[in-house]
CSV table of C-alpha atoms in Angstrom, one decimal:
chain,number,residue,atom,x,y,z
A,1,MET,CA,1.2,-39.5,-21.3
A,2,SER,CA,4.5,-39.0,-19.8
A,3,THR,CA,7.3,-41.5,-19.3
A,4,LEU,CA,7.4,-41.0,-15.3
A,5,LEU,CA,3.7,-41.4,-15.2
A,6,THR,CA,4.0,-44.9,-17.2
A,7,ALA,CA,6.9,-46.0,-15.0
A,8,THR,CA,5.1,-45.3,-11.8
A,9,ARG,CA,2.1,-47.2,-12.8
A,10,ARG,CA,4.3,-50.5,-13.9
A,11,LEU,CA,6.0,-50.2,-10.4
A,12,LEU,CA,2.6,-50.3,-9.2
A,13,VAL,CA,2.4,-54.0,-9.6
A,14,LEU,CA,5.0,-54.5,-6.7
A,15,ARG,CA,2.6,-52.9,-4.3
A,16,LYS,CA,0.6,-55.1,-2.0
A,17,ARG,CA,-3.1,-54.9,-2.8
A,18,THR,CA,-5.5,-54.8,-0.1
A,19,THR,CA,-8.6,-55.0,-1.9
A,20,THR,CA,-8.3,-58.3,-4.0
A,21,ASP,CA,-11.2,-59.8,-2.3
A,22,ALA,CA,-13.3,-59.9,1.1
A,23,VAL,CA,-10.6,-62.2,3.0
A,24,THR,CA,-7.6,-59.8,2.1
A,25,LEU,CA,-9.3,-56.8,2.7
A,26,ARG,CA,-10.3,-58.2,6.3
A,27,HIS,CA,-6.7,-59.2,6.8
A,28,ALA,CA,-5.6,-55.7,5.9
A,29,ILE,CA,-7.8,-54.3,8.3
A,30,GLU,CA,-6.6,-56.2,11.1
A,31,SER,CA,-3.0,-55.0,10.8
A,32,ARG,CA,-3.8,-51.4,9.8
A,33,GLY,CA,-1.9,-48.8,11.5
A,34,ASP,CA,-2.8,-45.5,12.7
A,35,ALA,CA,-3.5,-42.2,10.8
A,36,ALA,CA,-0.4,-40.9,9.4
A,37,GLU,CA,0.7,-37.3,11.1
A,38,PRO,CA,1.2,-34.5,8.9
A,39,THR,CA,4.4,-34.5,7.4
A,40,PRO,CA,7.7,-32.1,7.2
A,41,LEU,CA,6.2,-31.1,4.1
A,42,VAL,CA,2.9,-29.9,5.7
A,43,LYS,CA,4.7,-28.0,8.5
A,44,ARG,CA,6.9,-26.3,6.2
A,45,VAL,CA,4.1,-24.9,4.4
A,46,ALA,CA,1.4,-24.4,6.9
A,47,HIS,CA,0.8,-24.2,10.7
A,48,VAL,CA,-0.6,-27.5,11.9
A,49,THR,CA,-3.4,-27.3,14.8
A,50,GLN,CA,-6.1,-29.8,16.1
A,51,ARG,CA,-9.2,-29.7,17.8
A,52,THR,CA,-11.7,-32.1,18.8
A,53,VAL,CA,-15.3,-32.0,17.3
A,54,ALA,CA,-18.0,-34.5,18.6
A,55,GLY,CA,-15.2,-36.8,20.0
A,56,ARG,CA,-13.0,-36.9,16.9
A,57,ARG,CA,-9.8,-35.4,15.7
A,58,VAL,CA,-9.7,-32.4,13.1
A,59,ILE,CA,-6.4,-31.4,12.0
A,60,ARG,CA,-6.1,-27.9,10.6
A,61,LEU,CA,-3.5,-26.5,8.0
A,62,THR,CA,-3.3,-22.7,8.0
A,63,PRO,CA,-0.9,-21.3,5.3
A,64,ARG,CA,2.3,-19.9,6.5
A,65,ARG,CA,2.3,-17.5,3.6
A,66,SER,CA,-0.3,-15.5,1.4
A,67,PRO,CA,-3.4,-17.0,2.8
A,68,SER,CA,-6.3,-16.7,0.2
A,69,GLY,CA,-9.2,-16.4,2.8
A,70,THR,CA,-10.8,-19.5,1.1
A,71,HIS,CA,-11.1,-23.2,3.3
A,72,LEU,CA,-11.3,-26.5,2.2
A,73,ILE,CA,-12.5,-29.2,4.3
A,74,TYR,CA,-11.2,-32.6,2.7
A,75,MET,CA,-12.0,-36.1,3.3
A,76,HIS,CA,-9.3,-38.8,2.7
A,77,GLY,CA,-9.6,-41.7,1.0
A,78,GLY,CA,-8.7,-45.6,2.1
A,79,CYS,CA,-11.8,-47.3,1.0
A,80,TYR,CA,-13.4,-46.1,4.3
A,81,VAL,CA,-11.3,-48.6,6.2
A,82,PHE,CA,-7.8,-47.5,6.1
A,83,PRO,CA,-6.5,-44.0,7.6
A,84,ILE,CA,-5.1,-41.0,6.1
A,85,GLY,CA,-1.5,-41.9,4.6
A,86,ALA,CA,1.6,-39.9,3.9
A,87,ALA,CA,0.9,-39.5,0.1
A,88,GLN,CA,-2.5,-37.7,1.0
A,89,TRP,CA,-0.8,-35.3,3.6
A,90,GLY,CA,1.5,-34.2,0.3
A,91,ILE,CA,-1.4,-33.5,-2.1
A,92,LEU,CA,-2.7,-31.3,0.9
A,93,ALA,CA,0.5,-29.5,1.4
A,94,ARG,CA,1.0,-28.8,-2.1
A,95,LEU,CA,-2.3,-27.3,-2.4
A,96,VAL,CA,-1.8,-25.1,0.5
A,97,ALA,CA,1.5,-23.8,-1.2
A,98,ARG,CA,-0.3,-23.3,-4.4
A,99,SER,CA,-3.4,-21.8,-3.7
A,100,GLY,CA,-3.3,-20.2,0.3
A,101,VAL,CA,-6.0,-22.0,1.2
A,102,SER,CA,-6.5,-23.4,4.8
A,103,ILE,CA,-7.6,-26.9,5.4
A,104,ASP,CA,-9.5,-28.6,7.7
A,105,VAL,CA,-9.1,-32.7,7.8
A,106,PRO,CA,-11.6,-34.4,9.8
A,107,LEU,CA,-10.5,-37.8,11.0
A,108,TYR,CA,-13.8,-39.5,10.6
A,109,GLY,CA,-14.5,-43.1,12.4
A,110,LEU,CA,-13.4,-46.1,10.0
A,111,ALA,CA,-15.2,-49.2,9.1
A,112,PRO,CA,-16.1,-51.8,10.0
A,113,GLU,CA,-16.4,-50.1,13.7
A,114,TYR,CA,-17.9,-46.9,12.1
A,115,THR,CA,-20.1,-46.2,9.5
A,116,VAL,CA,-21.5,-43.3,7.2
A,117,SER,CA,-24.2,-42.8,9.8
A,118,ASP,CA,-21.7,-42.2,12.4
A,119,ALA,CA,-19.4,-39.9,10.1
A,120,LEU,CA,-22.1,-37.6,8.6
A,121,PRO,CA,-23.0,-35.8,11.7
A,122,PHE,CA,-19.5,-35.1,12.8
A,123,LEU,CA,-18.5,-33.9,9.0
A,124,GLU,CA,-22.0,-31.8,9.2
A,125,GLU,CA,-20.6,-30.1,12.7
A,126,VAL,CA,-17.1,-29.6,11.2
A,127,PHE,CA,-18.8,-27.9,8.1
A,128,ASP,CA,-21.4,-25.8,10.1
A,129,GLN,CA,-18.2,-24.5,12.2
A,130,ALA,CA,-16.1,-23.5,9.0
A,131,THR,CA,-18.8,-21.5,7.4
A,132,THR,CA,-19.5,-19.7,10.5
A,133,GLU,CA,-15.8,-18.9,10.3
A,134,PHE,CA,-15.6,-18.4,6.6
A,135,GLY,CA,-19.0,-17.8,5.2
A,136,ALA,CA,-19.4,-18.7,1.7
A,137,ALA,CA,-15.7,-19.6,0.9
A,138,VAL,CA,-16.0,-23.2,2.1
A,139,HIS,CA,-14.9,-25.7,-0.5
A,140,LEU,CA,-15.4,-29.7,0.1
A,141,GLY,CA,-13.0,-32.1,-1.2
A,142,GLY,CA,-11.3,-35.6,-1.0
A,143,ASP,CA,-10.2,-38.4,-2.9
A,144,SER,CA,-11.1,-41.9,-3.5
A,145,ALA,CA,-13.7,-42.9,-0.6
A,146,GLY,CA,-13.2,-39.2,0.3
A,147,GLY,CA,-14.5,-38.0,-2.7
A,148,GLY,CA,-17.6,-40.1,-2.3
A,149,LEU,CA,-17.9,-39.0,1.1
A,150,ALA,CA,-17.6,-35.3,0.3
A,151,LEU,CA,-20.5,-35.5,-2.9
A,152,ALA,CA,-22.7,-37.4,-0.1
A,153,GLN,CA,-22.1,-34.4,2.2
A,154,ALA,CA,-23.1,-31.6,-0.8
A,155,GLN,CA,-26.1,-33.5,-1.3
A,156,GLN,CA,-27.1,-33.4,2.3
A,157,TYR,CA,-26.2,-29.7,2.6
A,158,ARG,CA,-28.1,-28.7,-0.6
A,159,ASP,CA,-31.4,-30.6,0.9
A,160,ARG,CA,-31.3,-28.8,3.9
A,161,GLY,CA,-30.5,-25.1,2.6
A,162,GLY,CA,-28.3,-22.6,4.1
A,163,ILE,CA,-24.7,-22.0,3.3
A,164,GLN,CA,-23.7,-24.3,0.3
A,165,PRO,CA,-19.8,-25.3,-0.7
A,166,ALA,CA,-18.2,-23.1,-3.0
A,167,SER,CA,-17.2,-26.2,-4.8
A,168,ILE,CA,-16.6,-29.8,-4.7
A,169,VAL,CA,-13.2,-30.9,-5.6
A,170,LEU,CA,-12.6,-34.7,-6.1
A,171,ILE,CA,-9.5,-36.8,-6.9
A,172,SER,CA,-10.5,-40.4,-8.1
A,173,PRO,CA,-13.6,-40.4,-6.4
A,174,TRP,CA,-15.6,-43.7,-5.6
A,175,VAL,CA,-19.0,-42.8,-5.7
A,176,GLU,CA,-21.0,-46.2,-6.2
A,177,ALA,CA,-20.1,-48.6,-3.9
A,178,THR,CA,-21.3,-52.0,-5.4
A,179,MET,CA,-18.8,-51.7,-8.3
A,180,THR,CA,-21.3,-53.0,-10.5
A,181,ASN,CA,-21.0,-50.3,-13.5
A,182,PRO,CA,-20.4,-52.9,-16.8
A,183,GLY,CA,-17.3,-50.9,-17.1
A,184,VAL,CA,-15.6,-51.7,-13.9
A,185,ASP,CA,-14.6,-55.3,-15.7
A,186,ALA,CA,-12.7,-53.7,-18.5
A,187,LEU,CA,-10.7,-51.6,-16.0
A,188,ALA,CA,-9.7,-54.1,-13.5
A,189,PRO,CA,-6.8,-55.6,-15.6
A,190,LEU,CA,-5.2,-51.7,-16.1
A,191,ASP,CA,-5.6,-51.0,-12.2
A,192,HIS,CA,-2.9,-52.3,-10.1
A,193,MET,CA,-4.2,-50.6,-6.6
A,194,LEU,CA,-7.5,-51.4,-6.1
A,195,ALA,CA,-9.8,-54.4,-7.1
A,196,PRO,CA,-13.7,-54.6,-7.4
A,197,ARG,CA,-14.3,-57.3,-5.0
A,198,GLY,CA,-12.7,-55.8,-1.8
A,199,LEU,CA,-13.9,-52.5,-2.9
A,200,ALA,CA,-17.7,-53.9,-2.9
A,201,GLU,CA,-16.9,-55.6,0.4
A,202,ALA,CA,-15.7,-52.0,2.1
A,203,GLY,CA,-18.6,-50.5,0.6
A,204,ARG,CA,-20.9,-53.1,2.7
A,205,MET,CA,-18.9,-52.4,5.7
A,206,TRP,CA,-19.2,-48.5,5.5
A,207,ALA,CA,-23.1,-48.9,4.5
A,208,GLY,CA,-23.6,-50.7,8.3
A,209,GLU,CA,-27.6,-50.9,8.3
A,210,LEU,CA,-28.1,-49.3,5.1
A,211,ALA,CA,-28.1,-50.8,1.5
A,212,PRO,CA,-25.0,-50.1,-0.4
A,213,THR,CA,-26.8,-48.3,-2.8
A,214,ASP,CA,-28.2,-46.0,-0.5
A,215,PRO,CA,-27.2,-42.3,-1.7
A,216,LEU,CA,-25.3,-41.7,1.4
A,217,VAL,CA,-23.1,-44.6,0.6
A,218,SER,CA,-23.3,-44.3,-3.5
A,219,PRO,CA,-24.0,-40.6,-4.0
A,220,LEU,CA,-24.0,-41.2,-7.8
A,221,LEU,CA,-27.3,-43.1,-7.4
A,222,GLY,CA,-28.6,-39.9,-5.5
A,223,ASP,CA,-30.2,-36.5,-6.5
A,224,LEU,CA,-27.3,-34.5,-8.8
A,225,ALA,CA,-29.0,-31.2,-9.3
A,226,SER,CA,-28.1,-28.2,-8.1
A,227,LEU,CA,-25.2,-29.0,-6.6
A,228,PRO,CA,-22.2,-26.6,-6.5
A,229,PRO,CA,-19.7,-26.9,-9.2
A,230,VAL,CA,-17.7,-30.1,-9.2
A,231,HIS,CA,-14.2,-30.6,-10.4
A,232,ILE,CA,-12.7,-34.1,-11.0
A,233,GLN,CA,-9.3,-35.4,-11.3
A,234,GLN,CA,-9.4,-38.7,-12.7
A,235,GLY,CA,-7.0,-41.6,-14.6
A,236,ASP,CA,-8.1,-43.7,-17.4
A,237,HIS,CA,-6.4,-46.6,-15.7
A,238,ASP,CA,-8.3,-46.6,-12.4
A,239,VAL,CA,-11.2,-49.3,-11.8
A,240,LEU,CA,-13.4,-46.2,-10.6
A,241,PHE,CA,-13.0,-44.4,-14.0
A,242,ALA,CA,-16.3,-45.5,-15.2
A,243,ASP,CA,-17.9,-44.3,-12.3
A,244,ALA,CA,-16.5,-41.1,-12.9
A,245,GLU,CA,-17.5,-40.7,-16.4
A,246,GLU,CA,-20.8,-41.5,-15.6
A,247,LEU,CA,-21.2,-39.1,-12.7
A,248,ALA,CA,-20.1,-36.2,-15.0
A,249,ARG,CA,-22.6,-37.3,-17.4
A,250,ARG,CA,-25.4,-37.6,-14.5
A,251,ILE,CA,-24.6,-34.1,-13.3
A,252,ALA,CA,-24.3,-32.5,-16.6
A,253,ARG,CA,-27.7,-33.9,-17.5
A,254,ALA,CA,-29.1,-32.7,-14.5
A,255,GLY,CA,-27.8,-29.1,-15.1
A,256,GLY,CA,-25.0,-28.7,-13.2
A,257,HIS,CA,-21.5,-27.5,-13.5
A,258,VAL,CA,-18.8,-30.4,-14.1
A,259,ASP,CA,-15.1,-30.4,-15.2
A,260,LEU,CA,-13.7,-34.0,-15.6
A,261,HIS,CA,-10.1,-34.0,-16.1
A,262,VAL,CA,-9.3,-37.2,-17.4
A,263,VAL,CA,-5.4,-38.4,-17.4
A,264,HIS,CA,-4.5,-40.9,-20.2
A,265,GLY,CA,-2.8,-43.7,-18.3
A,266,GLY,CA,-3.5,-42.3,-15.0
A,267,PHE,CA,-3.6,-44.5,-12.0
A,268,HIS,CA,-5.6,-44.1,-9.3
A,269,ASP,CA,-5.1,-40.9,-6.6
A,270,PHE,CA,-2.4,-40.0,-9.5
A,271,PRO,CA,-2.0,-36.5,-8.0
A,272,GLY,CA,-0.4,-38.0,-4.9
A,273,ALA,CA,3.0,-38.6,-7.2
A,274,PRO,CA,4.1,-35.2,-7.2
A,275,TRP,CA,7.5,-36.1,-9.7
A,276,VAL,CA,4.8,-37.2,-12.3
A,277,PRO,CA,4.2,-33.9,-14.3
A,278,GLU,CA,0.6,-34.8,-15.0
A,279,ALA,CA,0.1,-34.7,-11.2
A,280,ARG,CA,1.9,-31.3,-10.8
A,281,THR,CA,-0.8,-30.2,-13.7
A,282,ALA,CA,-3.9,-31.8,-11.6
A,283,LEU,CA,-2.5,-29.9,-8.5
A,284,ASP,CA,-2.2,-26.4,-10.4
A,285,GLU,CA,-5.7,-27.3,-11.8
A,286,MET,CA,-7.4,-27.5,-8.2
A,287,ALA,CA,-5.3,-24.7,-6.9
A,288,SER,CA,-7.0,-22.5,-9.2
A,289,VAL,CA,-10.4,-23.6,-8.2
A,290,LEU,CA,-9.6,-23.3,-4.4
A,291,ARG,CA,-8.3,-19.9,-4.9
A,292,GLU,CA,-11.8,-18.6,-5.7
A,293,PRO,CA,-14.7,-18.2,-3.2
A,294,ARG,CA,-17.1,-19.0,-5.6
């Protein structure tokens, strides 16, 4: 555990937490801003274009140098209620620079106005367009809530048949919306970014008319057999760590391939802090996956 990782984690205490409870979450939603636009770093390493799919924006990053021919569809995190931020654009810029992958970023509708039932048809269309263009060289990925959404998509695409994602690349994934894993209570005091009660409320919003335990909302509770290889970057000072461990166990029991990279002292979405050595290592590991079609 590096000194920079420890110092950054301690400074997170100063950060305003939006998931303390249901009331805090709802107040934060009322004052949320718009999605962050691609940062100058993104524009240095990639050509940025956008298109509309099913009435929603999809932003594409195409490497300026040494494209690998592989493609990533990346679902951003934000508890399903907050838009993409600058730190997530930083992750994507560094993945483009390290791997040569092109990336689609679908800006799905946020809860409570939209739910998972609205998002999945849109994301399926994005995936089908990408596989038409790139064939089997399309990876799925995401951080936090976006990681859960990527896993739910992969389960759906497996069930319908046809081209499957080359891999699933996840950062601190939120894969069980009810936050009832017994390990959550022990992790909560270590996590200065996320709190279980607010997350559970966000999960209920995202579920809409579905139960929060529905696999579309909580893919950990779905069928985890016959998925593409799953690669997870996870810190152990993250309230989502217990479910990430459980996800790895269940995929392995189902006969699948899973790599769980655990960073001791790592906080939620730590690869978004590029000054931390552990973040750079995680980005290098993800890039090595994304360079290969399968």
